[in-house]
Every structure is written in C-alpha cells, then in structure tokens.
C-alpha cells in the first residue's frame, strides 16, 4: 500500500474517493464542510434528511457531488465532537475497510483528527499507517474455495497536513510502514497451524528474512549445538516431540550507534499440548499461537532491518513443541539449566519459562544494554489483565516504565505487575534449586519470578502477551501485538 500525506485542498484532490468525517447529529468535520461548500451544499442537503447521523465507525458511500474531480465520497461517522485517539482510529479502520470493499484504487482521507498534543503529525502518520495495515490484513487461509477479489485500493493520501509538518508526517508514515509490515509478518506466522509452522519452519523464515535484508545475520543452533550449550531446560521440553528443536539467533548489525545490543527473546512453542500435564481439549487448538512471542520478535526484526535502525538488536528464539510421549519429561523430573541451576519440573505445562531461562542465559554473551522477552506465558495473565494490556515485569523499573510508555504512544498498551521478591520465594523445591511452578495465586508473576532468577546483572523485562497476542472466538487470530509497542521502544532506543 502506497501511503502519503496531502497538504492542500481536499476538493482539488484527484483521487477515486474523498473520505470525510461526520459527527453525531450529522455535523460535518472541517474538511467535509469545505468539500460541501465546493459542491454547492450537496452533502449538507443530503445529511439534513437524517439518513446518516454520524455514529462512530458507520460509513456511507455517495456518488460524486458536482465540481469535484473525485468520483466518490465516503462519509465516515466520527461520533462526538471531541475526537479521541481511540475513536479516530476506529473511524479510520472503518473507512479503510469500507474502501477495500469498493473498486476505488486511490483515496484521500481527511477525517477529523485528535488534538496535536494527543497525536502530533509524526504519530499521526505512524498510527494511521499502522491502522491501515491492520484494517487491510487478510488471513492467509487454507480454504479451498475461490478467494474474493483482492481490494483495488493501492494509494491512500492522509491529511490535510500543514506544509511545515509534512516531513514529520512522512517520517511517521515510513516508520508505520515498517511497523505494519512487521505486525503482518507476526500475524501470518502465528495464524499458521502447528503442522505447518514447526520449529524448522520458523528457522527457515528467519533465514529468509536475513536473505532479504543485508543488515541481518542468522545462525540456527541444531539439537547438538543446543546440547553443547548445556540448555538442559530447553532440551527437557523438546524431548517428547518428533520435531527437531531450533535455537534461532538473528542479529541486526547497525552501521553506527552504541555497541551493546538490545536483545529480544521470543517464546517459540509451535504447539503446546501441556505435555504429560496434558491440557483440557477445549480451545487447545489456540495453543498453535504459543509461538506468538517468537513471531513478534521476528516481526520486530523485519521492522528494524527495513528502517536500518542505528541500534544493534539481537533476536533469540528457542523453538520446539511441547508434546506428551514415552520420551517426554514427567512431573518430578529434575533437569539442569544452562546457567547450572537445577529445576524440578512439577508441571510439564509450565514449559515456556523452561525454554526462556536457557535463552536468557545465552543473552549474557552479547553484553546487552537491555533484554526483553516476549511470551504467551500464563493463563493467569489473561485472568489478571484480559486482552487489553500486555503484562510487564522487570528487574529494572525504568525499563518497565519505558515499555509501558511505548505502549501508550503506540496505542498497544501494557501494564506493569509487581515483581517483588516474595513471589520468587514461592518457587521452592525440596529436591532442586527451583521448582517450575508455584500454585495458582499470582501465576503471571511467579512465572516472571522464575525468569528473574536467570537475569541477575542484566537489565531485563518480561512481557506476558498471553492475552494480547491473539483473540479467540469468532474473530480468532493473531493481533500483531505488541509489534507496534516494540517499534516505539526500539525507535526511541535508536534515538529516532
Ligand atoms: N502457553 C501457556 C499459557 C497460556 C494459557 C497462553 C492460555 C494463552 C492462553 C503456558 O505454557 C501454560 O500452559 N502455562 C500454564 C502455567 C501453569 C501450569 C503454572 C498456565 O497458565 O496454566
Ligand atoms: Mn504450557
Ligand atoms: Zn505454553
């Protein structure tokens, strides 16, 4: 999708469709009023009939009004007069969705915008572009019937933007394009079924990404290499599976900027049955999304490489299946992590923390400025925060705050949970240094506390995306979150 801004008069735009906002009660937004004057009052005469009251995210396509170059006008309900970011985004998504169902190839969009201190021109460009990508996303489905025709829409101009602010808005669009593509990559990967998206498939995707982008280097550790690294916890999880595990190391080497990289670690369980501590069958299919952390990290790397950020970034993706079998780990088994800590596996369904603890240990060799792991780690996080916020835990409050702030700017929100030492004390084992579970209470945080045991001396944050990375039910699928949050975080770390 080609996305740009426009600065001048909307009525003069040579686009297939002009898109304007209408507030509650049929009141025209500024751009719509100008258009209406130009068209001799045709829009306001129509609205007077009351057929289109301007309720948020409703749309109506009108045939062209007189004296305009465009062949159509799309009215979009924007609700009340004060335009919040959330409402603006909803209206924009509704507009793009409606456009995608027409044969319009180009559109100029002039919805009422939130106040500049809510959303400046740079963020306007970035958020709008991300929202357009999200609205146009189609699941790469495996249905055998004929597919609906691809949307004709190929060019969108956003505005009006003041000429002095055009550069900022265009920079936002460029960042939004990279972020939107990253989110799309995440969604494509996470939506694939577990029999297609295996650990080997993820490794191939990382290799393909590295081939497309000159700044990326990839290395895939095979089972023998993983054994040489003494990753006993990771190996314990994969031992019940017939699919070979992979440990993906994908590095973006910046041409300038600080040496110390940001390390992103993504949980890559391509299917989580629970293992011998088998899950209930209800909604178990959703455990194909248990590699969402890995997918988010690969999406973020695609963004970093496309923008060629002046920041070294390393992605670490431990990936395997969690299966029951005659060779699978059993409750009570004790294994030794790469860090040397012994772990009693009381519940084989708490497998994410086992693959992550070995990856976090591996991160040390990069002497990172910060380590952030992303994982669909606990059902307890979904109970605590629902789908609206990603859970953040950290051994460094400043880093946690940085991520929460990035989530606010990106409208991809996160909330910090308290990772105080009491939670770690719940992970006592009679037989090993550490147990891998600590009962139901505070389950999201005790999982974080388990990881924290492996991060001494690192500046580390953990993001539990179990609630935010995908939705179940009728609209089942990956959300692409939190790629937008990571984009903001990494852009800021890169000084952009
Ligand atoms: N992948 C799951 C967490 C999960 C659950 C994500 C539901 C999304 C929705 C994870 O591996 C898991 O099974 N966690 C257990 C931990 C428990 C055994 C301590 C859980 O949350 O039940
Ligand atoms: Mn599990
Ligand atoms: Zn899992």
Coordinates of C-alpha atoms and ligand atoms in Angstrom, one line a residue:
X1 CA 0.0 0.0 0.0
X2 CA 1.3 3.4 -1.0
X3 CA 0.6 5.9 1.8
X4 CA 1.4 9.6 1.6
X5 CA 0.1 12.9 3.0
X6 CA -1.6 15.8 1.3
X7 CA -1.2 19.4 2.2
X8 CA -3.6 21.4 0.1
X9 CA -7.3 21.5 -0.5
X10 CA -9.2 18.2 -0.4
X11 CA -11.7 19.2 -3.0
X12 CA -9.0 19.5 -5.6
X13 CA -7.6 16.0 -5.0
X14 CA -7.5 13.7 -7.9
X15 CA -8.5 10.5 -6.1
X16 CA -11.2 7.9 -6.8
X17 CA -12.7 8.7 -3.4
X18 CA -12.6 11.5 -0.9
X19 CA -13.1 10.4 2.7
X20 CA -14.6 12.8 5.3
X21 CA -15.9 12.7 8.8
X22 CA -19.4 13.4 10.1
X23 CA -20.1 13.9 13.8
X24 CA -23.1 12.9 15.8
X25 CA -26.2 14.7 14.6
X26 CA -24.9 15.0 11.0
X27 CA -22.4 17.8 11.7
X28 CA -19.6 18.0 9.2
X29 CA -16.0 17.9 10.1
X30 CA -13.8 20.8 8.8
X31 CA -12.7 19.1 5.6
X32 CA -16.2 17.9 4.9
X33 CA -17.6 21.4 5.3
X34 CA -15.1 22.8 2.8
X35 CA -15.9 20.0 0.4
X36 CA -19.6 20.7 0.9
X37 CA -19.1 24.4 0.0
X38 CA -17.3 23.5 -3.1
X39 CA -20.0 21.1 -4.1
X40 CA -22.7 23.7 -3.6
X41 CA -24.1 22.2 -0.4
X42 CA -24.8 18.8 -1.9
X43 CA -23.5 16.9 1.2
X44 CA -25.3 19.0 3.8
X45 CA -28.6 18.8 1.9
X46 CA -28.2 15.0 1.9
X47 CA -27.4 14.9 5.6
X48 CA -30.4 17.0 6.5
X49 CA -32.6 14.1 5.6
X50 CA -31.2 12.3 8.6
X51 CA -30.2 9.1 6.8
X52 CA -26.6 9.3 8.1
X53 CA -26.4 10.5 11.7
X54 CA -22.6 10.2 12.0
X55 CA -22.5 7.4 14.6
X56 CA -18.9 6.3 15.2
X57 CA -17.5 4.0 12.5
X58 CA -20.6 3.9 10.3
X59 CA -19.9 4.6 6.7
X60 CA -21.8 5.6 3.6
X61 CA -20.5 5.8 0.0
X62 CA -22.0 8.6 -2.1
X63 CA -21.8 9.0 -5.8
X64 CA -19.8 12.1 -6.8
X65 CA -21.0 15.5 -5.9
X66 CA -20.8 18.3 -8.5
X67 CA -17.5 20.2 -9.3
X68 CA -15.2 17.5 -7.8
X69 CA -12.5 15.5 -9.6
X70 CA -13.1 12.5 -7.4
X71 CA -15.7 10.0 -8.5
X72 CA -17.0 9.1 -5.0
X73 CA -17.3 10.5 -1.5
X74 CA -17.2 8.3 1.6
X75 CA -18.8 9.6 4.7
X76 CA -17.5 8.2 8.0
X77 CA -19.2 8.6 11.3
X78 CA -16.8 10.1 14.0
X79 CA -19.2 10.2 16.9
X80 CA -18.9 13.2 19.3
X81 CA -17.1 16.4 18.6
X82 CA -14.1 15.7 20.8
X83 CA -12.0 13.2 18.8
X84 CA -10.1 10.8 21.0
X85 CA -7.3 8.7 19.5
X86 CA -9.3 5.6 20.0
X87 CA -12.4 7.0 18.2
X88 CA -10.2 8.4 15.4
X89 CA -8.6 5.1 14.9
X90 CA -11.9 3.3 14.9
X91 CA -13.3 5.7 12.2
X92 CA -10.1 5.3 10.1
X93 CA -10.3 1.5 10.3
X94 CA -14.0 1.6 9.3
X95 CA -13.2 3.9 6.4
X96 CA -10.4 1.7 5.1
X97 CA -12.5 -1.4 5.5
X98 CA -15.3 0.2 3.5
X99 CA -12.9 1.4 0.8
X100 CA -11.4 -2.1 0.5
X101 CA -14.9 -3.4 -0.5
X102 CA -15.2 -0.9 -3.4
X103 CA -13.3 -0.7 -6.6
X104 CA -11.6 2.5 -5.6
X105 CA -7.9 2.4 -6.3
X106 CA -7.0 5.7 -4.6
X107 CA -8.4 7.7 -1.7
X108 CA -7.8 11.0 0.1
X109 CA -8.7 10.7 3.7
X110 CA -9.5 13.9 5.7
X111 CA -11.1 12.7 9.0
X112 CA -11.2 15.0 12.0
X113 CA -8.0 14.4 13.9
X114 CA -7.3 14.3 17.6
X115 CA -5.6 17.4 19.1
X116 CA -1.9 17.7 18.2
X117 CA -0.9 17.2 21.8
X118 CA -2.8 13.9 21.8
X119 CA -1.4 12.9 18.4
X120 CA 1.3 15.1 16.7
X121 CA 1.9 14.9 12.9
X122 CA 4.6 12.3 13.2
X123 CA 2.5 10.0 15.3
X124 CA -0.5 10.8 13.1
X125 CA 1.5 9.4 10.1
X126 CA 2.7 6.4 12.0
X127 CA -0.5 5.4 13.8
X128 CA -2.6 5.9 10.7
X129 CA -0.3 3.8 8.6
X130 CA -0.3 1.0 11.3
X131 CA -4.1 1.2 11.4
X132 CA -4.4 0.9 7.6
X133 CA -2.2 -2.1 7.6
X134 CA -4.2 -3.8 10.4
X135 CA -7.5 -3.0 8.6
X136 CA -6.3 -4.5 5.3
X137 CA -4.8 -7.6 6.8
X138 CA -6.3 -10.8 5.4
X139 CA -5.7 -14.2 7.0
X140 CA -3.7 -16.4 4.6
X141 CA -6.4 -19.1 4.9
X142 CA -6.3 -22.6 3.7
X143 CA -9.9 -22.6 2.5
X144 CA -10.2 -24.3 -0.9
X145 CA -13.0 -22.2 -2.4
X146 CA -12.3 -19.3 -4.8
X147 CA -10.9 -16.2 -3.0
X148 CA -12.7 -12.9 -3.1
X149 CA -11.1 -10.4 -5.5
X150 CA -8.2 -8.6 -3.9
X151 CA -9.1 -5.0 -3.0
X152 CA -8.4 -2.4 -5.7
X153 CA -7.1 0.1 -3.1
X154 CA -3.5 0.9 -3.7
X155 CA -2.9 4.5 -2.7
X156 CA -4.1 6.5 0.3
X157 CA -3.3 10.1 1.0
X158 CA -3.8 11.3 4.6
X159 CA -4.4 14.9 5.6
X160 CA -4.6 17.7 5.5
X161 CA -1.1 18.3 7.0
X162 CA 0.4 21.8 7.2
X163 CA 3.3 22.1 4.7
X164 CA 5.8 22.8 7.6
X165 CA 4.8 19.5 9.2
X166 CA 4.8 17.3 6.1
X167 CA 8.3 15.9 6.7
X168 CA 7.4 14.8 10.2
X169 CA 4.2 13.1 9.0
X170 CA 6.1 11.4 6.2
X171 CA 8.7 10.1 8.6
X172 CA 5.8 8.7 10.7
X173 CA 4.4 7.0 7.6
X174 CA 7.8 5.4 6.8
X175 CA 8.0 4.1 10.4
X176 CA 4.4 3.0 10.3
X177 CA 5.0 1.1 7.0
X178 CA 7.9 -0.9 8.6
X179 CA 5.9 -1.5 11.8
X180 CA 2.8 -2.5 9.9
X181 CA 4.8 -5.0 7.8
X182 CA 6.3 -6.4 11.0
X183 CA 2.9 -6.9 12.5
X184 CA 1.7 -8.6 9.3
X185 CA 4.7 -11.0 9.4
X186 CA 3.9 -11.8 13.0
X187 CA 0.2 -12.4 12.2
X188 CA 1.0 -14.6 9.2
X189 CA 3.3 -16.8 11.2
X190 CA 1.1 -17.0 14.3
X191 CA -2.0 -17.8 12.3
X192 CA -0.4 -20.8 10.6
X193 CA -1.4 -24.2 12.0
X194 CA 1.1 -26.2 14.1
X195 CA 1.6 -28.8 11.4
X196 CA 2.9 -26.1 9.1
X197 CA 4.6 -23.7 11.4
X198 CA 7.1 -26.0 13.0
X199 CA 10.4 -25.1 14.6
X200 CA 12.1 -25.8 11.3
X201 CA 9.6 -23.5 9.5
X202 CA 10.4 -20.7 11.9
X203 CA 14.1 -21.2 11.3
X204 CA 13.5 -21.0 7.6
X205 CA 11.6 -17.8 8.0
X206 CA 14.4 -16.3 10.0
X207 CA 16.8 -17.3 7.2
X208 CA 14.5 -15.8 4.5
X209 CA 14.4 -12.6 6.5
X210 CA 18.2 -12.5 6.7
X211 CA 18.4 -13.0 2.9
X212 CA 16.1 -10.1 2.2
X213 CA 17.9 -7.6 4.5
X214 CA 21.7 -7.0 4.3
X215 CA 21.9 -5.8 7.9
X216 CA 20.7 -9.2 9.2
X217 CA 22.8 -12.3 10.1
X218 CA 21.3 -15.5 11.1
X219 CA 22.5 -18.6 12.9
X220 CA 20.4 -21.6 13.8
X221 CA 21.6 -23.9 16.6
X222 CA 20.6 -27.5 16.0
X223 CA 19.9 -30.0 18.7
X224 CA 23.6 -31.0 19.0
X225 CA 24.5 -27.3 19.4
X226 CA 21.8 -26.8 22.0
X227 CA 23.3 -29.8 23.9
X228 CA 26.7 -28.3 23.6
X229 CA 25.3 -25.1 25.2
X230 CA 24.0 -27.3 28.1
X231 CA 20.5 -26.0 27.7
X232 CA 19.0 -28.8 29.8
X233 CA 15.7 -27.0 30.4
X234 CA 15.1 -26.3 26.7
X235 CA 16.0 -29.9 25.9
X236 CA 13.7 -31.2 28.5
X237 CA 10.7 -29.5 26.9
X238 CA 11.5 -30.7 23.4
X239 CA 12.4 -34.3 24.3
X240 CA 8.8 -35.5 23.9
X241 CA 8.5 -34.2 20.3
X242 CA 9.3 -35.7 17.0
X243 CA 10.1 -32.3 15.6
X244 CA 13.7 -31.2 16.0
X245 CA 14.1 -28.1 18.1
X246 CA 15.9 -25.0 16.8
X247 CA 17.5 -22.1 18.6
X248 CA 17.5 -19.1 16.3
X249 CA 20.0 -16.2 16.6
X250 CA 19.1 -13.3 14.3
X251 CA 21.3 -10.2 14.5
X252 CA 20.8 -6.7 13.1
X253 CA 24.2 -5.0 12.9
X254 CA 23.9 -1.3 12.8
X255 CA 26.3 0.9 10.9
X256 CA 26.6 3.3 13.8
X257 CA 25.3 3.8 17.3
X258 CA 26.2 2.1 20.6
X259 CA 27.9 -1.4 20.6
X260 CA 25.7 -3.0 23.3
X261 CA 22.6 -4.5 21.7
X262 CA 19.1 -4.8 22.8
X263 CA 18.3 -8.5 23.0
X264 CA 14.8 -9.6 22.2
X265 CA 13.8 -13.2 23.3
X266 CA 10.7 -14.8 21.9
X267 CA 8.9 -17.9 23.2
X268 CA 8.6 -20.2 20.2
X269 CA 6.4 -23.2 21.3
X270 CA 4.9 -24.1 18.0
X271 CA 2.3 -26.2 19.8
X272 CA 1.7 -26.5 23.5
X273 CA -0.3 -29.7 24.4
X274 CA 0.9 -29.3 28.0
X275 CA 2.9 -32.4 27.7
X276 CA 2.3 -35.2 30.3
X277 CA 0.4 -32.5 32.3
X278 CA -2.0 -32.5 29.3
X279 CA -4.3 -29.5 28.7
X280 CA -8.0 -29.8 28.5
X281 CA -9.3 -30.3 24.9
X282 CA -11.4 -27.1 24.9
X283 CA -9.7 -24.4 22.8
X284 CA -6.5 -26.4 22.7
X285 CA -6.1 -25.5 19.1
X286 CA -5.3 -22.0 20.2
X287 CA -2.0 -23.3 21.5
X288 CA -0.7 -23.0 18.0
X289 CA -0.4 -19.3 19.0
X290 CA 2.1 -20.3 21.7
X291 CA 4.9 -19.1 19.3
X292 CA 3.5 -15.6 19.3
X293 CA 6.5 -14.2 21.2
X294 CA 8.8 -15.7 18.5
X295 CA 6.6 -14.2 15.8
X296 CA 6.5 -10.8 17.4
X297 CA 10.3 -10.8 17.7
X298 CA 10.7 -11.8 14.0
X299 CA 8.2 -9.1 13.1
X300 CA 10.2 -6.5 15.1
X301 CA 13.4 -7.6 13.4
X302 CA 11.8 -7.1 10.0
X303 CA 10.9 -3.6 11.1
X304 CA 14.4 -2.9 12.5
X305 CA 16.1 -4.1 9.3
X306 CA 13.7 -2.3 7.0
X307 CA 14.4 1.0 8.7
X308 CA 18.1 0.1 9.2
X309 CA 18.0 1.5 12.7
X310 CA 21.3 2.7 14.2
X311 CA 20.9 0.2 17.0
X312 CA 22.3 -3.3 17.4
X313 CA 19.4 -5.7 18.0
X314 CA 19.7 -9.5 18.6
X315 CA 16.7 -11.8 18.4
X316 CA 16.9 -15.1 20.3
X317 CA 14.2 -17.7 19.6
X318 CA 14.2 -21.0 21.3
X319 CA 11.6 -23.0 19.4
X320 CA 10.1 -26.5 19.9
X321 CA 6.9 -28.4 20.5
X322 CA 5.6 -29.4 24.0
X323 CA 4.2 -33.0 23.5
X324 CA 3.4 -36.0 25.6
X325 CA 5.2 -39.2 24.6
X326 CA 7.1 -42.1 26.0
X327 CA 10.2 -39.9 25.9
X328 CA 8.5 -36.8 27.4
X329 CA 9.5 -35.2 30.7
X330 CA 7.4 -36.2 33.7
X331 CA 6.3 -34.3 36.7
X332 CA 9.1 -34.6 39.3
X333 CA 11.9 -34.8 36.7
X334 CA 14.9 -32.6 37.6
X335 CA 17.0 -31.0 34.9
X336 CA 19.9 -28.6 34.8
X337 CA 19.7 -25.3 33.0
X338 CA 22.4 -23.7 31.0
X339 CA 23.1 -21.4 34.0
X340 CA 23.7 -24.5 36.2
X341 CA 20.6 -24.0 38.2
X342 CA 18.7 -27.3 38.8
X343 CA 14.9 -27.2 38.2
X344 CA 12.2 -29.6 39.4
X345 CA 9.6 -29.8 36.7
X346 CA 6.4 -30.2 38.8
X347 CA 4.1 -29.3 35.8
X348 CA 5.2 -30.0 32.3
X349 CA 2.7 -27.4 31.1
X350 CA 4.9 -24.6 32.5
X351 CA 7.2 -25.1 29.6
X352 CA 7.6 -21.6 28.4
X353 CA 9.8 -20.5 31.3
X354 CA 12.0 -23.6 30.8
X355 CA 12.9 -22.7 27.2
X356 CA 13.2 -19.0 28.1
X357 CA 15.5 -19.4 31.1
X358 CA 18.1 -21.0 28.8
X359 CA 17.7 -18.3 26.2
X360 CA 18.1 -15.6 28.8
X361 CA 21.3 -17.2 29.9
X362 CA 22.5 -17.3 26.3
X363 CA 21.7 -13.5 26.1
X364 CA 24.6 -12.7 28.5
X365 CA 27.3 -13.3 25.9
X366 CA 26.1 -10.2 24.0
X367 CA 26.7 -7.9 27.0
X368 CA 23.3 -6.3 26.2
X369 CA 22.1 -2.8 27.1
X370 CA 18.7 -4.4 27.8
X371 CA 17.0 -7.8 27.4
X372 CA 13.2 -8.0 26.7
X373 CA 11.5 -11.4 26.5
X374 CA 8.0 -11.8 24.9
X375 CA 5.9 -14.9 25.7
X376 CA 2.4 -16.2 25.8
X377 CA 3.5 -17.4 29.2
X378 CA 0.5 -17.7 31.5
X379 CA -3.3 -18.1 31.5
X380 CA -3.1 -16.2 34.8
X381 CA -2.0 -13.1 33.0
X382 CA -5.2 -13.3 30.9
X383 CA -7.2 -13.6 34.1
X384 CA -5.4 -10.6 35.6
X385 CA -5.4 -8.1 32.6
X386 CA -7.7 -9.6 30.0
X387 CA -6.7 -8.8 26.4
X388 CA -6.3 -5.1 26.7
X389 CA -2.9 -4.8 28.3
X390 CA 0.2 -6.9 28.0
X391 CA 1.7 -7.8 31.4
X392 CA 5.2 -6.3 32.0
X393 CA 7.5 -7.4 34.8
X394 CA 11.1 -6.3 35.2
X395 CA 14.2 -6.3 37.4
X396 CA 14.6 -2.6 36.4
X397 CA 11.7 -0.2 36.9
X398 CA 13.0 2.3 34.4
X399 CA 12.9 -0.3 31.7
X400 CA 9.4 -1.4 32.6
X401 CA 8.3 2.2 32.5
X402 CA 9.9 2.7 29.1
X403 CA 7.9 -0.2 27.7
X404 CA 4.7 0.9 29.3
X405 CA 5.2 4.4 27.9
X406 CA 5.9 3.0 24.4
X407 CA 2.7 1.0 24.7
X408 CA 0.8 4.3 25.4
X409 CA 2.3 6.1 22.5
X410 CA 1.7 3.2 20.1
X411 CA -1.8 2.5 21.4
X412 CA -0.6 -1.0 22.1
X413 CA -0.9 -0.9 25.9
X414 CA 1.0 -2.7 28.6
X415 CA 0.7 -2.7 32.4
X416 CA 3.4 -3.3 35.0
X417 CA 2.9 -6.1 37.6
X418 CA 4.9 -6.0 40.8
X419 CA 7.8 -8.4 40.7
X420 CA 8.8 -8.3 44.4
X421 CA 10.9 -11.0 46.0
X422 CA 8.1 -12.7 47.8
X423 CA 6.9 -14.2 44.6
X424 CA 10.3 -15.8 43.9
X425 CA 10.2 -17.4 47.4
X426 CA 7.1 -19.4 46.3
X427 CA 9.2 -21.4 43.8
X428 CA 10.9 -23.6 46.5
X429 CA 11.6 -27.2 45.7
X430 CA 12.6 -29.9 48.2
X431 CA 14.8 -31.6 45.7
X432 CA 16.2 -28.9 43.3
X433 CA 17.3 -25.3 43.3
X434 CA 13.9 -24.2 41.9
X435 CA 10.5 -25.6 41.1
X436 CA 9.0 -24.6 37.8
X437 CA 5.6 -23.8 39.3
X438 CA 4.2 -22.2 42.5
X439 CA 0.5 -22.8 42.6
X440 CA -2.3 -20.7 41.1
X441 CA -2.1 -17.5 43.1
X442 CA -0.3 -14.7 41.3
X443 CA 0.6 -17.1 38.5
X444 CA 1.7 -14.5 36.0
X445 CA 4.1 -13.0 38.5
X446 CA 5.5 -16.3 39.8
X447 CA 6.3 -17.1 36.2
X448 CA 8.1 -13.8 35.9
X449 CA 9.9 -14.5 39.2
X450 CA 11.1 -17.8 37.8
X451 CA 12.7 -16.0 34.8
X452 CA 14.1 -13.3 37.1
X453 CA 16.2 -16.0 38.7
X454 CA 18.2 -16.1 35.5
X455 CA 18.7 -12.4 34.9
X456 CA 20.9 -11.3 37.7
X457 CA 23.2 -8.5 36.4
X458 CA 21.1 -8.0 33.3
X459 CA 18.6 -5.1 32.7
X460 CA 15.7 -7.2 31.8
X461 CA 11.9 -7.0 31.3
X462 CA 9.4 -9.8 30.6
X463 CA 6.2 -9.2 28.6
X464 CA 3.4 -11.7 29.1
X465 CA 1.4 -11.5 25.9
X466 CA -0.9 -14.4 26.5
X467 CA -4.0 -12.1 26.5
X468 CA -2.9 -9.5 23.9
X469 CA -1.2 -11.5 21.1
X470 CA -4.3 -13.2 19.7
X471 CA -8.1 -13.4 20.1
X472 CA -10.2 -16.5 20.3
X473 CA -13.9 -16.9 19.3
X474 CA -15.4 -15.8 16.0
X475 CA -12.6 -13.5 15.1
X476 CA -9.9 -16.0 16.1
X477 CA -6.5 -14.9 15.0
X478 CA -3.2 -13.2 15.8
X479 CA -3.5 -9.4 16.6
X480 CA 0.1 -8.5 15.7
X481 CA 0.6 -7.2 19.2
X482 CA 3.0 -6.0 20.6
X483 CA 4.9 -5.2 17.4
X484 CA 3.8 -1.5 17.5
X485 CA 4.9 -1.2 21.1
X486 CA 8.3 -2.7 20.2
X487 CA 8.6 -0.4 17.3
X488 CA 8.2 2.6 19.5
X489 CA 10.6 1.2 22.1
X490 CA 13.3 0.4 19.5
X491 CA 12.9 3.6 17.6
X492 CA 13.5 5.5 20.9
X493 CA 16.5 3.4 21.9
X494 CA 17.9 4.1 18.4
X495 CA 17.4 7.9 19.1
X496 CA 14.8 8.4 16.4
Ligands
LIG1 N1 1.1 -21.3 26.8 C1 0.5 -21.5 28.1 C2 -0.1 -20.2 28.6 C3 -1.4 -19.7 28.0 C4 -2.6 -20.2 28.5 C5 -1.4 -18.8 27.0 C6 -3.7 -19.7 28.0 C7 -2.6 -18.4 26.5 C8 -3.8 -18.8 27.0 C9 1.7 -21.9 29.1 O1 2.6 -22.7 28.6 C10 1.0 -22.6 30.2 O2 0.4 -23.7 29.9 N2 1.0 -22.1 31.4 C11 0.4 -22.7 32.5 C12 1.3 -22.5 33.7 C13 0.8 -23.3 34.9 C14 1.0 -24.7 34.6 C15 1.6 -22.8 36.1 C16 -1.0 -22.0 32.7 O3 -1.1 -20.8 32.5 O4 -1.9 -22.7 33.0
LIG2 MN1 2.1 -24.7 28.7
LIG3 ZN1 3.0 -22.6 26.6

